[in-house]
């Protein structure tokens, strides 16, 4: 088999540290050819743009994109996010953001819990529609409008994706996150599409939860969850809550998938650039390493993904942990421990 062609974008802060760790693990189990792209806040400072004009054209030919994190104190978050991460997600129609929440043996949570948050990743609250300074009201009178966009097709494709995923898992349960009591247009459409689509999946049990009640349920009745499907904003928030409950934001892996496979998909840890710990060699690399496992799974090597996940679990069980998990091991020590357990 030819080597897997991977575009690596370390980005900012701890992004490079955890991505290096992930690549070191990947190269142990698969033949990979890595091309690194310098996009991030430093690139912005030099070029006035987060991405080169031909970036998407160049990234397009890779089998997958492996991303670290973006965000810095020097560049506003909305510029780094829209200019890089969302430009790639939307440019490559990576409409399914899959965020598994794993509870590992040896940490505080219940290891029998195992959830996946499926987040709509192309429209909804992050559609980027709106404006400021409407009708030139000026300082002190400013008006901002941020519009959500929900399409029937966009809702349907993410829900079918979530149903298929739920169907492949032992529990076969899907929870739809809504807010149709307050958002009477978009979220009512969301609910109606869910009701229509679920008729095609009699083998999957379902329920619906208002997003505020869902936050409480994640904490108080976690055993009732399996796969969760949510809009862009709701999925973003609930998956961070989930990974914090599982032990640390540093553990959470994610995939931004273009399930149609017309474009490459992108794999990245859920956490951000963590400027407070950047450069110290203490970032937890397991979210990035787990994202590498998802990358291999997407490219047809689920067996290798499972091997990596088993090594992550064994590393945690053996007490080799970074500071965010209550340990004192470095990024390099945890990475070496994962490699030793592959
Ligand atoms: P950004 O602006 O890039 O989102 P942030 O600091 O606002 O950065 P995160 O990077 O997600 O958001 O970090 C939130 C908190 O979690 C920080 O205190 C950070 O140190 C911690 N954290 C995030 N990722 C990790 C990790 N991999 N290992 C250890 N701690 C982490």
Coordinates of C-alpha atoms and ligand atoms in Angstrom, one line a residue:
X1 CA 0.0 0.0 0.0
X2 CA 1.3 3.5 -0.7
X3 CA 2.0 5.7 2.3
X4 CA -0.8 7.8 3.8
X5 CA -0.3 11.4 2.7
X6 CA -0.9 13.6 5.7
X7 CA -1.0 17.4 5.8
X8 CA 0.0 18.5 9.3
X9 CA -1.0 22.0 10.5
X10 CA 0.5 22.4 14.0
X11 CA -1.0 26.0 14.4
X12 CA -0.5 27.8 17.7
X13 CA 0.5 27.2 21.3
X14 CA 0.5 23.6 22.4
X15 CA -0.8 22.6 18.9
X16 CA 2.7 21.8 17.7
X17 CA 3.6 19.9 20.8
X18 CA 0.6 17.6 20.8
X19 CA 0.7 17.1 17.0
X20 CA 4.4 16.0 17.1
X21 CA 3.3 13.5 19.7
X22 CA 0.5 12.3 17.5
X23 CA 2.7 12.0 14.5
X24 CA 5.3 10.0 16.4
X25 CA 2.6 7.5 17.4
X26 CA 1.1 7.3 13.9
X27 CA 4.5 6.6 12.3
X28 CA 4.8 3.6 14.6
X29 CA 1.8 1.8 13.2
X30 CA 1.4 3.1 9.6
X31 CA 3.5 4.2 6.8
X32 CA 2.9 8.0 6.6
X33 CA 4.3 10.8 4.5
X34 CA 3.9 14.1 6.3
X35 CA 3.9 17.6 4.8
X36 CA 3.8 20.4 7.4
X37 CA 2.1 23.7 6.7
X38 CA 3.0 26.8 8.7
X39 CA -0.5 28.3 9.0
X40 CA -1.4 29.9 12.3
X41 CA -1.1 33.2 14.2
X42 CA 2.6 33.7 13.3
X43 CA 1.8 33.2 9.7
X44 CA -0.9 35.8 10.0
X45 CA 1.5 38.3 11.6
X46 CA 3.8 37.9 8.6
X47 CA 1.3 37.6 5.7
X48 CA -1.9 39.3 7.0
X49 CA -3.9 36.1 6.3
X50 CA -4.3 32.8 8.2
X51 CA -4.0 30.7 5.0
X52 CA -2.2 31.2 1.8
X53 CA -4.5 31.9 -1.2
X54 CA -3.8 28.5 -2.7
X55 CA -4.0 26.6 0.6
X56 CA -7.2 24.7 0.0
X57 CA -6.0 23.7 -3.4
X58 CA -2.8 22.3 -2.0
X59 CA -4.5 20.6 1.0
X60 CA -7.0 19.0 -1.2
X61 CA -4.7 16.4 -2.6
X62 CA -3.9 14.9 0.9
X63 CA -5.5 11.8 2.3
X64 CA -6.2 13.6 5.6
X65 CA -5.4 16.8 7.5
X66 CA -4.0 16.5 11.0
X67 CA -4.5 19.8 12.9
X68 CA -3.1 21.0 16.3
X69 CA -4.8 24.1 17.6
X70 CA -5.3 27.7 16.7
X71 CA -5.6 30.8 18.9
X72 CA -3.2 33.3 20.3
X73 CA -3.2 36.4 22.5
X74 CA -2.0 38.5 19.6
X75 CA -4.8 37.8 17.1
X76 CA -8.5 38.0 17.9
X77 CA -10.1 34.5 18.2
X78 CA -12.7 35.2 15.5
X79 CA -9.9 35.9 13.0
X80 CA -7.9 32.8 13.8
X81 CA -11.0 30.6 14.0
X82 CA -12.7 31.8 10.8
X83 CA -9.4 32.3 8.9
X84 CA -8.1 28.8 9.5
X85 CA -10.1 26.1 11.1
X86 CA -13.5 27.1 9.8
X87 CA -12.1 28.0 6.4
X88 CA -10.9 24.4 6.1
X89 CA -14.0 22.8 7.6
X90 CA -16.4 24.8 5.4
X91 CA -14.1 24.8 2.3
X92 CA -14.0 21.0 2.4
X93 CA -17.6 20.6 3.5
X94 CA -16.6 18.7 6.6
X95 CA -20.1 18.7 7.9
X96 CA -19.9 16.0 10.6
X97 CA -17.9 16.8 13.6
X98 CA -17.5 13.5 15.6
X99 CA -16.4 13.9 19.2
X100 CA -16.2 10.7 21.2
X101 CA -16.2 11.1 25.0
X102 CA -14.3 8.1 26.5
X103 CA -14.2 7.4 30.2
X104 CA -10.9 5.7 31.1
X105 CA -10.2 3.2 33.8
X106 CA -8.2 4.8 36.6
X107 CA -9.7 8.3 36.3
X108 CA -12.6 9.6 38.3
X109 CA -15.4 8.9 35.8
X110 CA -17.3 5.6 35.4
X111 CA -15.4 3.6 32.8
X112 CA -18.6 1.9 31.5
X113 CA -19.6 5.2 30.0
X114 CA -18.9 5.8 26.4
X115 CA -20.6 8.5 24.4
X116 CA -20.2 10.2 21.0
X117 CA -21.3 13.7 20.4
X118 CA -22.1 14.2 16.7
X119 CA -22.0 17.9 16.0
X120 CA -23.4 19.6 12.9
X121 CA -20.4 21.3 11.4
X122 CA -21.4 23.3 8.4
X123 CA -24.3 25.6 9.3
X124 CA -26.5 26.4 12.3
X125 CA -25.2 29.1 14.7
X126 CA -21.8 29.2 13.0
X127 CA -23.0 29.9 9.5
X128 CA -21.3 33.3 9.7
X129 CA -24.3 35.3 8.7
X130 CA -24.8 38.8 10.2
X131 CA -23.5 42.2 10.5
X132 CA -22.6 45.1 12.8
X133 CA -23.1 48.9 12.7
X134 CA -26.3 48.5 10.8
X135 CA -27.6 51.8 9.6
X136 CA -24.5 53.5 11.0
X137 CA -25.7 53.8 14.5
X138 CA -22.2 54.5 15.8
X139 CA -20.3 54.0 19.1
X140 CA -22.6 53.4 22.0
X141 CA -25.5 52.5 19.8
X142 CA -24.1 49.6 18.0
X143 CA -26.3 46.8 16.8
X144 CA -25.1 43.3 15.9
X145 CA -27.1 40.6 14.2
X146 CA -25.8 37.0 14.2
X147 CA -28.2 34.8 12.2
X148 CA -28.4 31.0 12.4
X149 CA -29.0 29.0 9.3
X150 CA -30.7 25.6 9.4
X151 CA -31.5 23.8 6.2
X152 CA -33.6 20.7 6.0
X153 CA -30.9 19.0 4.0
X154 CA -28.2 20.0 6.5
X155 CA -30.2 18.7 9.5
X156 CA -31.1 15.5 7.7
X157 CA -27.6 14.5 6.7
X158 CA -26.1 15.0 10.1
X159 CA -29.1 13.1 11.7
X160 CA -28.7 10.2 9.3
X161 CA -25.0 10.1 10.0
X162 CA -25.7 10.0 13.8
X163 CA -28.4 7.3 13.3
X164 CA -25.9 5.1 11.3
X165 CA -23.3 5.6 14.0
X166 CA -25.8 4.7 16.8
X167 CA -26.9 1.6 14.8
X168 CA -23.3 0.4 14.8
X169 CA -22.9 0.6 18.5
X170 CA -24.1 -1.9 21.2
X171 CA -26.6 0.5 22.9
X172 CA -28.2 1.8 19.7
X173 CA -29.5 4.9 21.3
X174 CA -29.6 8.4 19.9
X175 CA -30.4 11.6 21.8
X176 CA -31.3 14.8 19.8
X177 CA -30.4 18.1 21.4
X178 CA -32.9 20.8 20.8
X179 CA -34.1 24.2 22.0
X180 CA -37.4 24.3 20.2
X181 CA -39.3 25.8 23.1
X182 CA -37.4 29.1 22.7
X183 CA -36.2 28.9 19.1
X184 CA -39.5 28.4 17.3
X185 CA -38.2 28.4 13.7
X186 CA -34.8 26.7 13.4
X187 CA -35.1 24.2 16.3
X188 CA -38.7 23.3 15.4
X189 CA -37.4 22.4 11.9
X190 CA -34.6 20.4 13.6
X191 CA -37.1 18.5 15.6
X192 CA -39.4 17.8 12.6
X193 CA -36.5 16.5 10.6
X194 CA -35.5 14.3 13.5
X195 CA -39.0 12.8 13.7
X196 CA -39.1 12.2 10.0
X197 CA -35.6 10.5 9.8
X198 CA -36.1 8.3 12.9
X199 CA -38.9 6.5 11.2
X200 CA -36.2 4.9 9.0
X201 CA -34.3 3.6 12.0
X202 CA -36.6 1.4 14.0
X203 CA -33.6 -0.5 15.5
X204 CA -32.4 2.7 17.2
X205 CA -34.1 4.0 20.3
X206 CA -34.3 7.8 20.5
X207 CA -35.1 10.7 22.8
X208 CA -35.0 14.5 22.6
X209 CA -33.6 16.8 25.2
X210 CA -33.6 20.6 25.5
X211 CA -29.9 21.7 25.6
X212 CA -30.1 23.2 29.1
X213 CA -31.6 20.0 30.5
X214 CA -29.0 18.0 28.5
X215 CA -26.2 19.8 30.3
X216 CA -27.7 18.7 33.6
X217 CA -28.3 15.1 32.3
X218 CA -24.6 14.8 31.2
X219 CA -23.7 15.4 34.9
X220 CA -26.6 13.7 36.7
X221 CA -27.7 10.8 34.4
X222 CA -24.7 10.1 32.2
X223 CA -25.5 6.4 31.9
X224 CA -28.6 7.3 29.8
X225 CA -26.5 8.7 26.9
X226 CA -25.0 6.9 24.0
X227 CA -24.8 8.9 20.7
X228 CA -25.9 12.6 20.9
X229 CA -26.7 14.7 17.8
X230 CA -26.6 18.4 18.2
X231 CA -26.4 21.7 16.3
X232 CA -23.0 23.4 15.8
X233 CA -23.2 25.5 18.9
X234 CA -24.9 23.0 21.2
X235 CA -22.5 20.2 20.1
X236 CA -19.5 22.5 20.7
X237 CA -20.5 23.2 24.3
X238 CA -21.7 19.8 25.2
X239 CA -18.6 18.0 23.9
X240 CA -16.4 20.2 26.1
X241 CA -18.6 19.5 29.0
X242 CA -18.4 15.8 28.2
X243 CA -14.6 15.8 28.0
X244 CA -14.3 17.7 31.2
X245 CA -16.5 15.1 32.9
X246 CA -14.3 12.3 31.4
X247 CA -11.3 13.8 33.2
X248 CA -9.7 16.6 31.1
X249 CA -10.2 18.6 27.9
X250 CA -6.7 17.3 27.0
X251 CA -8.1 13.8 26.5
X252 CA -10.8 14.6 23.9
X253 CA -10.3 13.6 20.2
X254 CA -12.3 14.7 17.2
X255 CA -12.8 14.3 13.5
X256 CA -14.2 16.9 11.1
X257 CA -15.5 14.5 8.4
X258 CA -16.5 15.0 4.8
X259 CA -18.4 11.7 4.8
X260 CA -19.0 12.1 1.0
X261 CA -15.2 11.8 0.7
X262 CA -15.0 14.4 -2.0
X263 CA -12.5 16.3 0.2
X264 CA -10.0 15.3 2.8
X265 CA -11.3 15.2 6.4
X266 CA -9.5 16.9 9.3
X267 CA -8.6 15.4 12.7
X268 CA -7.8 17.5 15.7
X269 CA -7.9 17.5 19.5
X270 CA -10.9 19.3 20.9
X271 CA -8.8 21.5 23.1
X272 CA -7.4 24.9 22.0
X273 CA -3.9 26.3 22.0
X274 CA -3.7 26.6 25.8
X275 CA -1.3 29.5 25.9
X276 CA -1.1 29.2 29.7
X277 CA 1.0 26.0 29.3
X278 CA 2.5 26.3 25.8
X279 CA 6.2 25.7 25.5
X280 CA 6.5 23.9 28.8
X281 CA 6.3 20.4 27.5
X282 CA 3.5 19.5 29.9
X283 CA 0.5 19.4 27.5
X284 CA -1.6 16.3 27.5
X285 CA -1.0 14.7 24.0
X286 CA -3.7 12.0 24.3
X287 CA -6.4 14.1 22.6
X288 CA -4.2 14.6 19.6
X289 CA -3.0 11.0 19.7
X290 CA -6.7 9.8 19.8
X291 CA -7.5 12.1 16.9
X292 CA -4.7 10.3 15.0
X293 CA -6.5 7.0 15.7
X294 CA -9.7 8.5 14.2
X295 CA -7.7 9.5 11.2
X296 CA -6.6 5.9 10.6
X297 CA -10.1 4.7 11.2
X298 CA -11.4 7.0 8.5
X299 CA -8.8 5.9 6.1
X300 CA -9.9 2.3 6.4
X301 CA -7.5 1.2 9.2
X302 CA -9.9 0.8 12.1
X303 CA -7.6 -2.0 13.4
X304 CA -4.7 0.4 13.9
X305 CA -7.0 3.0 15.5
X306 CA -8.1 0.4 18.0
X307 CA -4.5 -0.4 18.7
X308 CA -3.7 3.2 19.5
X309 CA -6.8 3.6 21.7
X310 CA -5.9 0.5 23.7
X311 CA -2.4 1.9 24.2
X312 CA -3.9 5.2 25.4
X313 CA -6.1 3.4 27.9
X314 CA -3.2 1.3 29.2
X315 CA -1.0 4.4 29.6
X316 CA -3.7 6.1 31.8
X317 CA -4.3 2.9 33.7
X318 CA -0.6 2.6 34.5
X319 CA -0.7 6.0 36.0
X320 CA 1.4 7.8 33.4
X321 CA -0.3 11.1 33.2
X322 CA 0.2 14.8 32.6
X323 CA -0.6 17.4 35.1
X324 CA -4.2 18.0 33.9
X325 CA -4.9 14.4 34.9
X326 CA -3.3 14.8 38.3
X327 CA 0.1 13.4 37.2
X328 CA 3.5 14.9 36.7
X329 CA 4.6 13.3 33.5
X330 CA 5.7 15.3 30.5
X331 CA 4.2 15.3 27.0
X332 CA 7.3 13.3 25.9
X333 CA 7.0 10.8 28.7
X334 CA 3.3 10.1 28.0
X335 CA 4.0 9.8 24.3
X336 CA 6.8 7.3 24.9
X337 CA 4.5 5.4 27.2
X338 CA 1.8 5.1 24.5
X339 CA 4.4 4.0 22.0
X340 CA 5.7 1.3 24.4
X341 CA 2.2 0.0 24.8
X342 CA 1.2 -0.2 21.1
Ligands
LIG1 P1 -7.9 28.9 22.7 O1 -8.0 30.3 22.6 O2 -6.9 28.3 21.7 O3 -9.2 28.1 22.7 P2 -7.9 28.5 25.6 O4 -6.9 28.5 26.6 O5 -9.0 29.5 25.6 O6 -7.2 28.6 24.1 P3 -8.0 25.7 25.7 O7 -6.7 25.7 24.9 O8 -9.0 24.7 25.2 O9 -8.7 27.1 25.6 O10 -7.7 25.5 27.2 C1 -8.6 25.6 28.3 C2 -7.9 25.1 29.5 O11 -7.6 23.7 29.4 C3 -6.5 25.8 29.8 O12 -6.3 26.1 31.1 C4 -5.5 24.8 29.3 O13 -4.3 24.9 29.9 C5 -6.2 23.5 29.5 N1 -5.8 22.5 28.5 C6 -6.3 22.5 27.2 N2 -5.7 21.5 26.5 C7 -4.9 20.9 27.3 C8 -4.0 19.8 27.2 N3 -3.8 19.1 26.0 N4 -3.2 19.4 28.2 C9 -3.3 20.1 29.4 N5 -4.2 21.1 29.6 C10 -4.9 21.5 28.6

